[in-house]
Amino acid sequence: MEIDPFIFRLSIFILSIFIGYYVVWSVTPSLHTPLMSVTNAISSVIIVGAIIAGLAGNSESIFNISSIFGFLAIFLAAINIFGGFLVTQRMLAMYKKKKKDK
Amino acid sequence: MISANLSAIFYLVSGVLFILALRGLSSPETSRQGNFFGIIGMVIAITVTFLSLGNFSSGFVFVLIFLLIGGLIGAFIAYKIPMTAMPELVAGFHSLVGLAAVFVAISAFLNPEAFNLGFPGNIKLLSLIEMSIGAAVGAITFSGSIIAFLKLQGIMSGSPITFKGQHPLNALILISIIVITYFLCSTQSSNLFWILLIISFLIGFLLIIPIGGADMPVVISMLNSYSGWAAAGIGFTLENSALIITGALVGSSGAILSYIMCKGMNRSFFNVILGGFGATEQSSSSKNSEQRPVKSGNADDAAFLMKNASSVIIVPGYGMAVAQAQHALREMVDTLKKNDIKVSYAIHPVAGRMPGHMNVLLAEANVPYDEVFELEEINNDFANADVAFVIGANDVTNPVAKTDPQSPIYGMPILDVEKCKSVLFVKRSLSPGYAGIDNDLFYKENTLMLFADAKKMTEEITKNL
């Protein structure tokens, strides 16, 4: 009997939860705010689904209801991707070590 | 157009890059590189999606236009936002992820052929279940984050909103979400899909309104987690490993942060979620304390105390963020250091309105991160320090958490400020903190209260040093 591909996806999912668990525990507490903004940015990879939805319309009707929702989702996810990564970068650039001149 | 197998491999690569992005945050030195990995991962995921669709028709132009407009808005916000507004920003961004997940789910429900999920009215059962979960969690994330945003922004009152029958109502709605999902899957009715979305929006709203301002660190972390699970749900629907991996990462990240925040308050997750903290205790404790004597001083006294100290520990809290006092504080510390006084910062896990809030503000004010310490790292040093300078914090220093089992904050880990030789408390008034209880520290003999705006007081002390 063949294994349903769903099982493989589920395996990826469960293993990723464990990876996430260990990786996040190793994040230093002083970087918890950048952690939130960067997880925010990467969860916007949902834009992949939005692009598929947006391009689903055929050439005669680019704007059917389904693709309009796709376009809106692209718009929202794009705000998050650019905003999330850039604000994270801005924050991380501020973390400086003590100057060793003493 | 590239093959499905090849694109799946590229999605896996971007998933791995996202893991590395989080991994980089284990230290500030590697964090910038980590963020870069994240960006590369995103670029790969988006490019591969375009290539795998191979559809560069007129629709493609619109995709780019929406991508660009959204990107410009996002970039603009990212550069303009003040660091003190970070909690609001993150809450706002969570709501966008949630709504995007809802829109993708709607789109997949209306046009399942585009996603290879079957046909309208005959969507593959498993896909429909995944889609419903993604949509419902996305909707909860959206409305919940909106409420969190409004509360943080001060548009909505930060105090808990409770009403009779709240918990049974919430329980009822949650059960009906499950029931509706079941019937949706068996009947494929689009009406049920819309109802599912509406009540999910509603429950997100109802879940967050009873939670008060100072519990926001837990709420934001929790919503962070939800946005991840929503993304994972959609990832299963789209059979996309980048989305599944990311969803799982973000989901567990948010869950861990909520756990850390709850532990920082010694409260269970459910206690926070059920809300209404502190509302009942207020009356009993504040009455008898009005008459107790308090020593209050001015900037001159504070400057004198600090000038004669050899080590000072700064304890910042949410009040510092409200007063935007971080830069003034750094200037004061610079002056202290010139006088050869050792200065360090002590951060309580739940200081501020989101995890790591204080650290970002201090970093913004150019405070080197190796002078900033977490509770466990620094708590023993208070006994040897001459002065503790508490600016905008309250409950997290209250010794009652150790001594009074009746107190609502009993058992909460606190910063041992009381062990310092002298304590300077910058506060606007004697009013109790969020937990609604009086702070014994105010009345101790070695405590000097500095009643003023945090920023003004800090500036004045600097002048007097």
mmCIF file of N, CA and C in Angstrom, chain B residues 291-343:
data_model
loop_
_atom_site.group_PDB
_atom_site.id
_atom_site.type_symbol
_atom_site.label_atom_id
_atom_site.label_comp_id
_atom_site.label_asym_id
_atom_site.label_seq_id
_atom_site.Cartn_x
_atom_site.Cartn_y
_atom_site.Cartn_z
ATOM 1 N N GLN B 291 -1.785 56.091 54.523
ATOM 2 C CA GLN B 291 -1.190 56.920 55.563
ATOM 3 C C GLN B 291 0.312 56.678 55.755
ATOM 4 N N ARG B 292 0.824 55.642 55.191
ATOM 5 C CA ARG B 292 2.219 55.300 55.452
ATOM 6 C C ARG B 292 3.170 56.382 54.950
ATOM 7 N N PRO B 293 4.204 56.663 55.720
ATOM 8 C CA PRO B 293 5.100 57.741 55.313
ATOM 9 C C PRO B 293 6.008 57.321 54.151
ATOM 10 N N VAL B 294 6.269 58.292 53.305
ATOM 11 C CA VAL B 294 7.101 58.042 52.143
ATOM 12 C C VAL B 294 8.170 59.114 52.094
ATOM 13 N N LYS B 295 9.398 58.697 51.781
ATOM 14 C CA LYS B 295 10.441 59.712 51.626
ATOM 15 C C LYS B 295 10.492 60.115 50.158
ATOM 16 N N SER B 296 10.308 61.376 49.913
ATOM 17 C CA SER B 296 10.413 61.780 48.520
ATOM 18 C C SER B 296 11.515 62.810 48.374
ATOM 19 N N GLY B 297 12.141 62.808 47.231
ATOM 20 C CA GLY B 297 13.276 63.699 47.044
ATOM 21 C C GLY B 297 13.228 64.380 45.700
ATOM 22 N N ASN B 298 14.235 65.171 45.419
ATOM 23 C CA ASN B 298 14.306 65.814 44.115
ATOM 24 C C ASN B 298 15.558 65.339 43.372
ATOM 25 N N ALA B 299 15.764 65.906 42.204
ATOM 26 C CA ALA B 299 16.861 65.471 41.344
ATOM 27 C C ALA B 299 18.217 65.660 42.031
ATOM 28 N N ASP B 300 18.305 66.694 42.824
ATOM 29 C CA ASP B 300 19.557 66.992 43.515
ATOM 30 C C ASP B 300 19.942 65.858 44.467
ATOM 31 N N ASP B 301 18.944 65.431 45.281
ATOM 32 C CA ASP B 301 19.184 64.324 46.216
ATOM 33 C C ASP B 301 19.624 63.070 45.471
ATOM 34 N N ALA B 302 18.927 62.806 44.373
ATOM 35 C CA ALA B 302 19.230 61.600 43.597
ATOM 36 C C ALA B 302 20.644 61.669 43.042
ATOM 37 N N ALA B 303 20.998 62.834 42.524
ATOM 38 C CA ALA B 303 22.338 63.002 41.962
ATOM 39 C C ALA B 303 23.395 62.804 43.041
ATOM 40 N N PHE B 304 23.115 63.313 44.230
ATOM 41 C CA PHE B 304 24.057 63.178 45.326
ATOM 42 C C PHE B 304 24.283 61.711 45.679
ATOM 43 N N LEU B 305 23.167 60.986 45.798
ATOM 44 C CA LEU B 305 23.250 59.554 46.120
ATOM 45 C C LEU B 305 24.070 58.797 45.084
ATOM 46 N N MET B 306 23.807 59.100 43.836
ATOM 47 C CA MET B 306 24.465 58.335 42.781
ATOM 48 C C MET B 306 25.941 58.702 42.647
ATOM 49 N N LYS B 307 26.238 59.981 42.887
ATOM 50 C CA LYS B 307 27.624 60.417 42.767
ATOM 51 C C LYS B 307 28.507 59.689 43.787
ATOM 52 N N ASN B 308 27.929 59.398 44.938
ATOM 53 C CA ASN B 308 28.700 58.742 45.985
ATOM 54 C C ASN B 308 28.654 57.220 45.906
ATOM 55 N N ALA B 309 27.986 56.706 44.911
ATOM 56 C CA ALA B 309 27.896 55.254 44.769
ATOM 57 C C ALA B 309 29.074 54.758 43.952
ATOM 58 N N SER B 310 29.377 53.456 44.092
ATOM 59 C CA SER B 310 30.389 52.915 43.197
ATOM 60 C C SER B 310 29.760 52.003 42.163
ATOM 61 N N SER B 311 28.545 51.517 42.453
ATOM 62 C CA SER B 311 27.858 50.768 41.398
ATOM 63 C C SER B 311 26.360 51.058 41.441
ATOM 64 N N VAL B 312 25.798 51.212 40.259
ATOM 65 C CA VAL B 312 24.384 51.536 40.107
ATOM 66 C C VAL B 312 23.749 50.517 39.172
ATOM 67 N N ILE B 313 22.557 50.045 39.543
ATOM 68 C CA ILE B 313 21.814 49.156 38.640
ATOM 69 C C ILE B 313 20.526 49.861 38.218
ATOM 70 N N ILE B 314 20.303 49.910 36.912
ATOM 71 C CA ILE B 314 19.118 50.572 36.380
ATOM 72 C C ILE B 314 18.039 49.529 36.111
ATOM 73 N N VAL B 315 16.823 49.786 36.574
ATOM 74 C CA VAL B 315 15.720 48.863 36.321
ATOM 75 C C VAL B 315 14.652 49.579 35.493
ATOM 76 N N PRO B 316 14.671 49.397 34.167
ATOM 77 C CA PRO B 316 13.682 50.077 33.346
ATOM 78 C C PRO B 316 12.383 49.277 33.224
ATOM 79 N N GLY B 317 11.297 49.994 33.003
ATOM 80 C CA GLY B 317 10.006 49.337 32.802
ATOM 81 C C GLY B 317 9.199 50.092 31.767
ATOM 82 N N TYR B 318 7.943 49.701 31.651
ATOM 83 C CA TYR B 318 7.097 50.265 30.608
ATOM 84 C C TYR B 318 7.023 51.800 30.688
ATOM 85 N N GLY B 319 7.072 52.336 31.926
ATOM 86 C CA GLY B 319 7.012 53.787 32.105
ATOM 87 C C GLY B 319 8.121 54.508 31.353
ATOM 88 N N MET B 320 9.265 53.854 31.232
ATOM 89 C CA MET B 320 10.364 54.465 30.496
ATOM 90 C C MET B 320 9.983 54.610 29.012
ATOM 91 N N ALA B 321 9.320 53.576 28.495
ATOM 92 C CA ALA B 321 8.895 53.622 27.094
ATOM 93 C C ALA B 321 7.858 54.724 26.888
ATOM 94 N N VAL B 322 6.914 54.827 27.826
ATOM 95 C CA VAL B 322 5.850 55.825 27.696
ATOM 96 C C VAL B 322 6.444 57.229 27.697
ATOM 97 N N ALA B 323 7.419 57.453 28.593
ATOM 98 C CA ALA B 323 8.008 58.784 28.705
ATOM 99 C C ALA B 323 9.094 59.013 27.656
ATOM 100 N N GLN B 324 9.402 57.991 26.853
ATOM 101 C CA GLN B 324 10.484 58.079 25.858
ATOM 102 C C GLN B 324 11.783 58.504 26.539
ATOM 103 N N ALA B 325 12.065 57.923 27.683
ATOM 104 C CA ALA B 325 13.171 58.406 28.506
ATOM 105 C C ALA B 325 14.490 57.690 28.223
ATOM 106 N N GLN B 326 14.509 56.757 27.248
ATOM 107 C CA GLN B 326 15.709 55.927 27.089
ATOM 108 C C GLN B 326 16.966 56.725 26.727
ATOM 109 N N HIS B 327 16.798 57.769 25.894
ATOM 110 C CA HIS B 327 17.984 58.552 25.512
ATOM 111 C C HIS B 327 18.495 59.376 26.686
ATOM 112 N N ALA B 328 17.554 60.007 27.407
ATOM 113 C CA ALA B 328 17.935 60.784 28.581
ATOM 114 C C ALA B 328 18.638 59.888 29.598
ATOM 115 N N LEU B 329 18.127 58.655 29.723
ATOM 116 C CA LEU B 329 18.709 57.705 30.661
ATOM 117 C C LEU B 329 20.149 57.384 30.280
ATOM 118 N N ARG B 330 20.364 57.141 28.980
ATOM 119 C CA ARG B 330 21.719 56.822 28.522
ATOM 120 C C ARG B 330 22.673 57.977 28.822
ATOM 121 N N GLU B 331 22.194 59.217 28.605
ATOM 122 C CA GLU B 331 23.046 60.364 28.900
ATOM 123 C C GLU B 331 23.420 60.426 30.376
ATOM 124 N N MET B 332 22.427 60.124 31.225
ATOM 125 C CA MET B 332 22.705 60.109 32.658
ATOM 126 C C MET B 332 23.773 59.065 32.971
ATOM 127 N N VAL B 333 23.612 57.881 32.366
ATOM 128 C CA VAL B 333 24.558 56.803 32.619
ATOM 129 C C VAL B 333 25.955 57.174 32.114
ATOM 130 N N ASP B 334 26.018 57.848 30.969
ATOM 131 C CA ASP B 334 27.324 58.285 30.457
ATOM 132 C C ASP B 334 28.035 59.166 31.479
ATOM 133 N N THR B 335 27.279 60.089 32.062
ATOM 134 C CA THR B 335 27.866 60.973 33.064
ATOM 135 C C THR B 335 28.336 60.180 34.278
ATOM 136 N N LEU B 336 27.523 59.215 34.691
ATOM 137 C CA LEU B 336 27.917 58.374 35.823
ATOM 138 C C LEU B 336 29.213 57.639 35.522
ATOM 139 N N LYS B 337 29.301 57.113 34.299
ATOM 140 C CA LYS B 337 30.487 56.340 33.942
ATOM 141 C C LYS B 337 31.729 57.219 33.941
ATOM 142 N N LYS B 338 31.548 58.465 33.547
ATOM 143 C CA LYS B 338 32.691 59.380 33.572
ATOM 144 C C LYS B 338 33.224 59.537 34.987
ATOM 145 N N ASN B 339 32.344 59.406 35.947
ATOM 146 C CA ASN B 339 32.756 59.482 37.350
ATOM 147 C C ASN B 339 33.188 58.128 37.892
ATOM 148 N N ASP B 340 33.499 57.191 36.987
ATOM 149 C CA ASP B 340 33.959 55.856 37.384
ATOM 150 C C ASP B 340 32.965 55.076 38.214
ATOM 151 N N ILE B 341 31.711 55.252 37.910
ATOM 152 C CA ILE B 341 30.695 54.463 38.602
ATOM 153 C C ILE B 341 30.271 53.326 37.675
ATOM 154 N N LYS B 342 30.217 52.136 38.228
ATOM 155 C CA LYS B 342 29.849 50.976 37.412
ATOM 156 C C LYS B 342 28.331 50.949 37.244
ATOM 157 N N VAL B 343 27.880 50.868 36.011
ATOM 158 C CA VAL B 343 26.439 50.873 35.762
ATOM 159 C C VAL B 343 26.046 49.643 34.948
#
